[in-house]
Every structure is written in C-alpha cells, then in structure tokens.
PDB file of C-alpha atoms in Angstrom:
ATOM      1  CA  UNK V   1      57.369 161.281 150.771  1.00  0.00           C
ATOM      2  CA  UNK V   2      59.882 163.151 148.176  1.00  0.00           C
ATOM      3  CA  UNK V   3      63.417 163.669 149.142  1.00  0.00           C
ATOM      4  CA  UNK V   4      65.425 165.772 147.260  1.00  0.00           C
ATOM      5  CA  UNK V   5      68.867 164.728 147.041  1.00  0.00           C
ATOM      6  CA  UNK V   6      72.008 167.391 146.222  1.00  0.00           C
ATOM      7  CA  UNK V   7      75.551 166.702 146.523  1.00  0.00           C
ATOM      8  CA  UNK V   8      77.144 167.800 149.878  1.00  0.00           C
ATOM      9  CA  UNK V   9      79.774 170.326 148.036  1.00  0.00           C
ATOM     10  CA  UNK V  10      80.711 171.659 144.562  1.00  0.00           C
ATOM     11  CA  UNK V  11      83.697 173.033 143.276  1.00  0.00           C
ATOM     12  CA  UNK V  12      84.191 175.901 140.767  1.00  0.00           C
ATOM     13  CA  UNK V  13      87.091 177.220 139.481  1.00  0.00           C
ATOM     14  CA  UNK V  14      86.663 181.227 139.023  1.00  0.00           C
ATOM     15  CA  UNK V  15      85.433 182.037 135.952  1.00  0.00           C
ATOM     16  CA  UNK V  16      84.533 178.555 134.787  1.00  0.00           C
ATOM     17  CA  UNK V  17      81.070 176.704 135.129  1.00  0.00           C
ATOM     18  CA  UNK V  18      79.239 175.310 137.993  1.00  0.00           C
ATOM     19  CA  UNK V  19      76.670 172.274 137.865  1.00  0.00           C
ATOM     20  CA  UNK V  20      74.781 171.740 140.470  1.00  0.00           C
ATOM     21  CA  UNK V  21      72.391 168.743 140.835  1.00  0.00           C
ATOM     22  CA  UNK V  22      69.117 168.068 142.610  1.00  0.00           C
ATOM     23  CA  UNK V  23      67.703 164.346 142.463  1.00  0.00           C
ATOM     24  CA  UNK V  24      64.517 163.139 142.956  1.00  0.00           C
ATOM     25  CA  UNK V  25      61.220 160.391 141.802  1.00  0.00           C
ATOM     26  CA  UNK V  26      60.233 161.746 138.660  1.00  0.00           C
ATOM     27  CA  UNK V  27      61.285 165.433 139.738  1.00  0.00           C
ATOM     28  CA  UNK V  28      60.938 166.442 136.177  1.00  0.00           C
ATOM     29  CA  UNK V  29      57.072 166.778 136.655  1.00  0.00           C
ATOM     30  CA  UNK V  30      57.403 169.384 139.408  1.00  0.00           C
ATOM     31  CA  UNK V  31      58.614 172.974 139.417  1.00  0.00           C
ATOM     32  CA  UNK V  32      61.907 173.099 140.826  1.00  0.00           C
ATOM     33  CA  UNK V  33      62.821 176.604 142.521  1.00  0.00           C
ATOM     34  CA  UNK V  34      66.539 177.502 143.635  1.00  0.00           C
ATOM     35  CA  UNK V  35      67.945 179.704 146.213  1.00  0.00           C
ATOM     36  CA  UNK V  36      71.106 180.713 147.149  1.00  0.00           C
ATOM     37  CA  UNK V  37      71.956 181.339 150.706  1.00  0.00           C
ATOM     38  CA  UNK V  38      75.066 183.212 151.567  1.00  0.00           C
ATOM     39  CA  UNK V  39      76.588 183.103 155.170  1.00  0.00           C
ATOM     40  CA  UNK V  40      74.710 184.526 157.924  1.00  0.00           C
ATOM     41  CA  UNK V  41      71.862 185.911 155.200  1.00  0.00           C
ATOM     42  CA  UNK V  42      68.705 184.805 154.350  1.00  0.00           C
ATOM     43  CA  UNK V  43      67.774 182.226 151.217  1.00  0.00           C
ATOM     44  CA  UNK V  44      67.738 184.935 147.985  1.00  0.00           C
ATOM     45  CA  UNK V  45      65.387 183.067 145.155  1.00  0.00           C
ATOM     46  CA  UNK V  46      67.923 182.807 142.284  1.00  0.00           C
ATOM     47  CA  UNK V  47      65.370 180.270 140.150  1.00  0.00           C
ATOM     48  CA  UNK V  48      62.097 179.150 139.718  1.00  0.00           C
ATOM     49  CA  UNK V  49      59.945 177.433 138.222  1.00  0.00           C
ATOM     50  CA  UNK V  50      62.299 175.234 137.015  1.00  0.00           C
ATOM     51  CA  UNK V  51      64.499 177.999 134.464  1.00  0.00           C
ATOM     52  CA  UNK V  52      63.146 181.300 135.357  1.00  0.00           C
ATOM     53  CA  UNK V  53      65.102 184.248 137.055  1.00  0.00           C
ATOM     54  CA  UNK V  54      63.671 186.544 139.127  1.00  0.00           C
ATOM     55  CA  UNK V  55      64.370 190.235 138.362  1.00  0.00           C
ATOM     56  CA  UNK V  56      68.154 191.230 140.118  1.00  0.00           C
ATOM     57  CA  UNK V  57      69.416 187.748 138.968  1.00  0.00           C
ATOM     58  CA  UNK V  58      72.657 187.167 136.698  1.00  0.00           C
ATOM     59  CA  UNK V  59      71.723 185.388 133.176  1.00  0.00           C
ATOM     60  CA  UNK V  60      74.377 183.397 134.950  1.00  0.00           C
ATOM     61  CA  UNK V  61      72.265 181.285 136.553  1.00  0.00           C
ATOM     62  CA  UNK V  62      70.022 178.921 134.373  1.00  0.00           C
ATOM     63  CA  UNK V  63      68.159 175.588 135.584  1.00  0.00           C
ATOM     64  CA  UNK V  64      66.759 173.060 133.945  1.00  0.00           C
ATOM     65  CA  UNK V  65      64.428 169.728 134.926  1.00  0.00           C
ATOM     66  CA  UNK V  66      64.116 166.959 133.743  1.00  0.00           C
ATOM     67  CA  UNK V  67      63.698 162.909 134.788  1.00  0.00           C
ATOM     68  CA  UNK V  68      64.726 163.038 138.160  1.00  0.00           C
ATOM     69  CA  UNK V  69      67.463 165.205 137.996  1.00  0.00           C
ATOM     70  CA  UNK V  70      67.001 168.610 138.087  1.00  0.00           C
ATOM     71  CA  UNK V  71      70.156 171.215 137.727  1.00  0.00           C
ATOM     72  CA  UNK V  72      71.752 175.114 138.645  1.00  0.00           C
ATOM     73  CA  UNK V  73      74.335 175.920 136.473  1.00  0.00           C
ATOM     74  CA  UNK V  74      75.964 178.918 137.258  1.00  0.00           C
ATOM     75  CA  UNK V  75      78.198 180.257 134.396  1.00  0.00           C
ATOM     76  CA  UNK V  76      81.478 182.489 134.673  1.00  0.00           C
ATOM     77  CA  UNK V  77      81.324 181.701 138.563  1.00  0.00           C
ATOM     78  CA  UNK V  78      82.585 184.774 140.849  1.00  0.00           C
ATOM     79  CA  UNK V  79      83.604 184.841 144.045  1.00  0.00           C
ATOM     80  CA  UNK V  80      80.447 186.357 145.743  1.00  0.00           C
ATOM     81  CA  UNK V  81      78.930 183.290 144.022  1.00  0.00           C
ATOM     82  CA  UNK V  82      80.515 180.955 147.220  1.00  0.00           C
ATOM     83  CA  UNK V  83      77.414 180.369 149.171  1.00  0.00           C
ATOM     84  CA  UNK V  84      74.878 177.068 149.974  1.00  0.00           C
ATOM     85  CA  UNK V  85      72.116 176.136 147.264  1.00  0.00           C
ATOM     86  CA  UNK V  86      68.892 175.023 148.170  1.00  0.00           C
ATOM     87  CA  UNK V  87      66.758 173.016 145.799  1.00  0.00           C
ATOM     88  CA  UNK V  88      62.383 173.315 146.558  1.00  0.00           C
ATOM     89  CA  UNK V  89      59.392 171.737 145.308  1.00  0.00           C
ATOM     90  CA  UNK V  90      55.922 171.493 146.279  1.00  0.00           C
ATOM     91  CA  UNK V  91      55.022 167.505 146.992  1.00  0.00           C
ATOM     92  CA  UNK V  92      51.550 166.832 146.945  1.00  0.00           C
ATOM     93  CA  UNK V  93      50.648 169.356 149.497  1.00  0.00           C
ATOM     94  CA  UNK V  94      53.860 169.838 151.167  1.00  0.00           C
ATOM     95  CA  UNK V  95      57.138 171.792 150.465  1.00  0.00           C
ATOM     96  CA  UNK V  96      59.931 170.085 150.169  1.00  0.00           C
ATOM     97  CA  UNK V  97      63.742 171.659 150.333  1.00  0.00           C
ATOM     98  CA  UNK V  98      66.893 169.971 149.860  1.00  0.00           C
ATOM     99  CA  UNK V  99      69.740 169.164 152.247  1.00  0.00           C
ATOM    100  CA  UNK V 100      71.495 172.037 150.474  1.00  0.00           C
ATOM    101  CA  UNK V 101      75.468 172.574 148.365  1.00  0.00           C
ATOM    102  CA  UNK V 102      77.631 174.156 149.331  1.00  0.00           C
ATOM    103  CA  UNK V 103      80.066 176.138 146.588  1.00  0.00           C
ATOM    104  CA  UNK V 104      83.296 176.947 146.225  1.00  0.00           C
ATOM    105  CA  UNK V 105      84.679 179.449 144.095  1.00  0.00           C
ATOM    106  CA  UNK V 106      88.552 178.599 143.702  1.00  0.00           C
TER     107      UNK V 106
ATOM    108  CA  UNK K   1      58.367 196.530 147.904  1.00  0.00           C
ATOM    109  CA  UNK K   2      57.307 193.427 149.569  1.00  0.00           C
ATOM    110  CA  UNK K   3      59.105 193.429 152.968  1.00  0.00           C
ATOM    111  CA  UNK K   4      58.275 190.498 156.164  1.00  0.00           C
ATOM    112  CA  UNK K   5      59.507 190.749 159.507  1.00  0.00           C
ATOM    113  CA  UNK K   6      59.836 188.035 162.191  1.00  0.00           C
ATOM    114  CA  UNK K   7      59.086 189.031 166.089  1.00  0.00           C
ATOM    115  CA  UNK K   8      59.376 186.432 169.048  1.00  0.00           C
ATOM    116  CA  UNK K   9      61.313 185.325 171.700  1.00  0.00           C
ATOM    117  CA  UNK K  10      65.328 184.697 171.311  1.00  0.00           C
ATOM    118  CA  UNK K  11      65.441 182.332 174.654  1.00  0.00           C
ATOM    119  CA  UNK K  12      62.467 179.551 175.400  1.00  0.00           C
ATOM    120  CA  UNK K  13      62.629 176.750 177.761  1.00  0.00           C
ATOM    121  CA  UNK K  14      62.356 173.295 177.109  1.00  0.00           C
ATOM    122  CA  UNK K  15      58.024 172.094 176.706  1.00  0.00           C
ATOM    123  CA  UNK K  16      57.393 175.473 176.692  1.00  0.00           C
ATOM    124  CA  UNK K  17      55.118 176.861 173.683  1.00  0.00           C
ATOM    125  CA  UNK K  18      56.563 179.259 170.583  1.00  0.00           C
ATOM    126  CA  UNK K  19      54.769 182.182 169.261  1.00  0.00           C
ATOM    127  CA  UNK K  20      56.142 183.938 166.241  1.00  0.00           C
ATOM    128  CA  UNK K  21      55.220 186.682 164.460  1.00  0.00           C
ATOM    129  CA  UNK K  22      55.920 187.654 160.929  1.00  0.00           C
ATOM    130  CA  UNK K  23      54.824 190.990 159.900  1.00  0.00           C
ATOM    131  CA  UNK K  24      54.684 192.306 156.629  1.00  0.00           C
ATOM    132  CA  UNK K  25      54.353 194.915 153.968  1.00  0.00           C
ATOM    133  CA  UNK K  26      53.840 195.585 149.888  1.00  0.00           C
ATOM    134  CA  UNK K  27      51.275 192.652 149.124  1.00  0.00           C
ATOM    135  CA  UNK K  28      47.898 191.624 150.570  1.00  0.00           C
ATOM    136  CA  UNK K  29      47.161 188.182 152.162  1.00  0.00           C
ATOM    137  CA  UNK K  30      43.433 188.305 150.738  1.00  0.00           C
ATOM    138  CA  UNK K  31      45.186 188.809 147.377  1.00  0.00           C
ATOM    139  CA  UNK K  32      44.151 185.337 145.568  1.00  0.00           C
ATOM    140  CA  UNK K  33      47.314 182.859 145.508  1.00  0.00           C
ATOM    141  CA  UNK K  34      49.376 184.553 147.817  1.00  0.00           C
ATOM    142  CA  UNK K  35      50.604 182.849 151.135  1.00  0.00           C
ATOM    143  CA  UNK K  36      52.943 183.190 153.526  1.00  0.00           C
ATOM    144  CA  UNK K  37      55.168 180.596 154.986  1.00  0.00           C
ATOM    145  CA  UNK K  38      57.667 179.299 157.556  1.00  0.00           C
ATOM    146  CA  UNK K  39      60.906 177.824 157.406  1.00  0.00           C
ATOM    147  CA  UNK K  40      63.810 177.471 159.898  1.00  0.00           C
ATOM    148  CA  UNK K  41      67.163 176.687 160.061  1.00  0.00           C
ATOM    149  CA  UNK K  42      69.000 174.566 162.824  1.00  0.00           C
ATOM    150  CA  UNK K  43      72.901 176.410 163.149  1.00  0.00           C
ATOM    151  CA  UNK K  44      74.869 174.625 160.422  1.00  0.00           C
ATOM    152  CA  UNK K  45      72.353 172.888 159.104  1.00  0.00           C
ATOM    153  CA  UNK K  46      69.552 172.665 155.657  1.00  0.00           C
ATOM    154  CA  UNK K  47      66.379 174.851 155.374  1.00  0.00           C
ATOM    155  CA  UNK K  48      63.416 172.787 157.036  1.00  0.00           C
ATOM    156  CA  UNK K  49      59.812 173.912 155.594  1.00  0.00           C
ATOM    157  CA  UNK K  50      57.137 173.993 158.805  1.00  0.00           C
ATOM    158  CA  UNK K  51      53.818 175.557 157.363  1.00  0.00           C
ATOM    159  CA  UNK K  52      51.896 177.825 154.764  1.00  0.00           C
ATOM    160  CA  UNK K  53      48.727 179.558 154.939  1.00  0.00           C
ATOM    161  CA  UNK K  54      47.167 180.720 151.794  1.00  0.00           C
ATOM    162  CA  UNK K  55      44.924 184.004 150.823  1.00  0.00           C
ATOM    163  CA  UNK K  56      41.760 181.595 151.248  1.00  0.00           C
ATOM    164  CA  UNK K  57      42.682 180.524 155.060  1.00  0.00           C
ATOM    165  CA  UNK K  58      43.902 177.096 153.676  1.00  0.00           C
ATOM    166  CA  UNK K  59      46.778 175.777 155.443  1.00  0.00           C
ATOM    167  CA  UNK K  60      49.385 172.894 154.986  1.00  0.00           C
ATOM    168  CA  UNK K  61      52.276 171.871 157.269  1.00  0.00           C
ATOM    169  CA  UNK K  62      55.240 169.518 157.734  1.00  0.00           C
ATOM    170  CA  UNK K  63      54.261 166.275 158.274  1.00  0.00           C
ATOM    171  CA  UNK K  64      56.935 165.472 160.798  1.00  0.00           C
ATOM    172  CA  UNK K  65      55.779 168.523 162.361  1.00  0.00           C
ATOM    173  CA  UNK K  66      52.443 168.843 161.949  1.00  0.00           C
ATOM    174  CA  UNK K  67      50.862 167.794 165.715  1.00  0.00           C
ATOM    175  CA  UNK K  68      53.021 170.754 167.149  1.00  0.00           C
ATOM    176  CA  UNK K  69      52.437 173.457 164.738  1.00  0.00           C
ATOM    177  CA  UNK K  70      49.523 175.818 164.000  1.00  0.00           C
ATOM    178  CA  UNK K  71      49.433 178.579 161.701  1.00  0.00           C
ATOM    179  CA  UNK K  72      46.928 181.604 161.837  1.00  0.00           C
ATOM    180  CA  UNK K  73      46.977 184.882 159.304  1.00  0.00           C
ATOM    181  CA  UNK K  74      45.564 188.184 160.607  1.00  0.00           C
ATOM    182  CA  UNK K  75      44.821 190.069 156.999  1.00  0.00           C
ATOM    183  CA  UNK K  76      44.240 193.683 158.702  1.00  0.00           C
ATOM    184  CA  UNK K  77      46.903 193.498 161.047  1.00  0.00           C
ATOM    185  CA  UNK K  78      49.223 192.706 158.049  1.00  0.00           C
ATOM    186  CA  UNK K  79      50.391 189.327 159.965  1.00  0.00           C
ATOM    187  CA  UNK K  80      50.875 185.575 160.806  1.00  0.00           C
ATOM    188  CA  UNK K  81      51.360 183.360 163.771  1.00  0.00           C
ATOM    189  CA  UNK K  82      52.968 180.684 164.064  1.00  0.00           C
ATOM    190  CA  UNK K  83      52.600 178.880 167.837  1.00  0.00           C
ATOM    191  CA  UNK K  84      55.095 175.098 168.183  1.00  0.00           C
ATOM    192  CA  UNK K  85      54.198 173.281 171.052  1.00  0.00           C
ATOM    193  CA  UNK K  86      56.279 171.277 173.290  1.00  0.00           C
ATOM    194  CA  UNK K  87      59.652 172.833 172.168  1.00  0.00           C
ATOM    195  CA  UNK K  88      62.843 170.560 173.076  1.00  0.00           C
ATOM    196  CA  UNK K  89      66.459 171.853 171.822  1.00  0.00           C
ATOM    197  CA  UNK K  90      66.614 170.200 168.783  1.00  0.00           C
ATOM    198  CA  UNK K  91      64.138 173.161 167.484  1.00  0.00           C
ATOM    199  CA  UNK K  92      67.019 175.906 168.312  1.00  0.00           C
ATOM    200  CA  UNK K  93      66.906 176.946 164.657  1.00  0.00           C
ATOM    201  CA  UNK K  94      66.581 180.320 162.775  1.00  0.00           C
ATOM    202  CA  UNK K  95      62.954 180.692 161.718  1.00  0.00           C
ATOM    203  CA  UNK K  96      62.188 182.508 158.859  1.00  0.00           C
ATOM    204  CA  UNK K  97      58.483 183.653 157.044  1.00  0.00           C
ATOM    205  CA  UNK K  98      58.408 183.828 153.178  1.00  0.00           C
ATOM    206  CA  UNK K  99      55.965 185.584 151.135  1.00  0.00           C
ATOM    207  CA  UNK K 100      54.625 182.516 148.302  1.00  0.00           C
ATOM    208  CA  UNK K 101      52.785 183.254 145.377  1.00  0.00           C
ATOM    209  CA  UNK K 102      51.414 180.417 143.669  1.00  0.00           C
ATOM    210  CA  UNK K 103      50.163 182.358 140.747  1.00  0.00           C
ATOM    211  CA  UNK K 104      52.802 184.067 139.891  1.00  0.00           C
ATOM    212  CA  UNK K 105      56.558 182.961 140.243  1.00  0.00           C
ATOM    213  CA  UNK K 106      55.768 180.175 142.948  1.00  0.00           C
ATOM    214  CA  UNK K 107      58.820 179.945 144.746  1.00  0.00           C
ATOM    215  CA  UNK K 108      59.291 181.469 148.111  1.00  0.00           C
ATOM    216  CA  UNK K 109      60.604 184.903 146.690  1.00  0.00           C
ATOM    217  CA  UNK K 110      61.047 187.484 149.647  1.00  0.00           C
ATOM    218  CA  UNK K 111      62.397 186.261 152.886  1.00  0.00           C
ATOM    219  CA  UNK K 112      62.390 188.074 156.444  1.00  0.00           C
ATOM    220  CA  UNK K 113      65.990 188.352 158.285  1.00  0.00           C
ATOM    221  CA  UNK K 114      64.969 185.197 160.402  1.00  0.00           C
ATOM    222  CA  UNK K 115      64.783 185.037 164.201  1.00  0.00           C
ATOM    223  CA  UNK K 116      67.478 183.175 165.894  1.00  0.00           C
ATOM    224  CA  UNK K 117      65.279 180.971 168.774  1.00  0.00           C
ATOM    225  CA  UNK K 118      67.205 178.958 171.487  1.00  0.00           C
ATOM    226  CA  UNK K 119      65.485 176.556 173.568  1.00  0.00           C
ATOM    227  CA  UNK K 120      67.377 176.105 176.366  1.00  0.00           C
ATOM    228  CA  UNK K 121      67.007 176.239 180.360  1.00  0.00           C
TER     229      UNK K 121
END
C-alpha cells in the first residue's frame, strides 16, 4: 500500500517561505489534500485537490504535485502559522494520511 | 453551515466494544458524493484514517483495521456509527468524523471537535 512520507519538522523564519514536502509512488497522479492542525484543535483543510484553497484560506498557502513529490508552501509565514501538516490521498479505495510536519515559525 | 458532532464514551475497558456517534448538520448523506468519515488520533501522534461511508451505503475501511471496524449511516437521524471491536490501549486516540465530498472539493473539509477515548481498566 501507499505511504506518504513528510519530513518530521520544518523551519521558517517569520516572514520568509515555508516548503513543505510529501513523498510518495507516483503521487503526482493522485489528488493531494493538506491540512493544518494546530495544538489541541481539529485538522482545518488548508488545500486540496492538489492547489486549491478552500474559502477562509490565505493565498499564502499554494501546493503543487507532481512525480512523487508533492509540496505546501506557505509564503510570508506568521506565527499562528506554527502548527502540524498533514498530507491525504485516496489509494485505490483507501485514504491515506501522512505521518504529519511539524512547523516552526522563528 | 455544515457542522458534525462526535458522542461516545471517554473511558472503555480493555476487549470491550466502541460505539461512536457523529451527528451532523448543513448537508444530506443521500446527497450523491457525499460521505462521512472517521479518523483518530493517538496523544502525540499522526492522523490515522479508519472508515467512510458514502451517500449510496458504500463503505471502505483501513485495512489494518478493517476486521474490527463497522460503519453504519442513519440518513433521517442525521448520523453515523462507528462500533471497534476488541479495543486494547493502543486505540486511546482522539476520534474524529469528517464530512467528504467526492464531487466537489474531495478532501475531508469540516471536522467535528473529536472525542478523546481511553481504554483503560
């Protein structure tokens, strides 16, 4: 089965740019959704369908897919932008999240 | 304004048998493409996706999961069950239903608050 790969933690500096990566087989064929999850909240849908933002989102945040690497980039990063990033897709017939990143805002 | 509530127990004993309710508002689970699914969250740890029911009573769930977990909708009552057998304390987690619609933006967009479940004697 698909497993989704992210780095363990990122590192922004405030006001600068944030990449953060999702790996996976030939993830570039699937829609990739994001969501960020701040402490003690639940999951907030911040992208989908690979570079779409739901209404209430910054243009901050952009995605983009491609091979197997699929990527958040979060622009002009703030402080209330420190939370844990969950990558999703749909494999097959089953979801598929992530082990999640956790950001820093410096 | 698409809302979803999860109801259960807090405390359940080890091999004992979870029920959990989500209950929600603002959308229609007979509404073609819409489902509603279950996630949970060990303390500390990543999101873990258990099941899905769609509009058309088609279900999928976790594969690692998938001889403990059942899924039912109730379209009137506005809800769905979730029952996981055999619990053991490894599934102390926050559980969490999510409102999916496959038509439109696909991703799991509107979350309950979750349900904090400890399995413990």
């Amino acid at each position: 089965s698909l497993e989704l790969t992210q780095p363990l933690s990122v590192s922004v500096a405030l006001g600068q740019t944030a990449s953060l990566s999702c790996e996976g087989n030939n993830i570039g064929s699937k829609n990739v959704h994001w969501y960020q999850q701040r402490p003690g909240q639940a999951p907030v849908l911040v992208i989908y369908r690979d570079t779409n933002r739901p209404s209430g989102i910054p243009e901050r945040f952009s995605g983009s897919n491609s091979g197997n690497t699929a990527t958040l980039t979060i622009s002009r990063a703030q402080a209330g932008d420190e939370a844990d990033y969950y990558c999703q897709v749909w494999d097959v017939i089953t979801v598929v999240f992530g082990g999640g990143t956790k950001l820093t805002v410096l | 304004q698409i809302t979803l509530k999860e109801s259960g127990p807090t405390l359940v004993n080890p091999t004992q048998t979870l029920t959990l309710t989500c209950t929600f508002s603002g959308f229609s689970l007979s509404t073609s493409g819409v489902g509603v699914g279950w996630i949970r969250q060990p303390p500390g740890k990543a999101l873990e996706w258990l099941a899905l029911i769609y509009w058309n009573e088609d279900k999928r769930y976790s594969p690692s999961l998938n001889s403990r977990l059942t899924i039912t909708k109730d379209t009137s009552k506005k809800q769905v069950v979730l029952t996981m057998t055999n619990m053991v304390p490894v599934d102390t987690a926050t559980y969490y239903c999510s409102h999916w619609d496959m038509i439109g933006v696909a991703g799991f967009e509107y979350w309950g608050q979750g349900i904090l479940v400890t399995v413990s004697s």
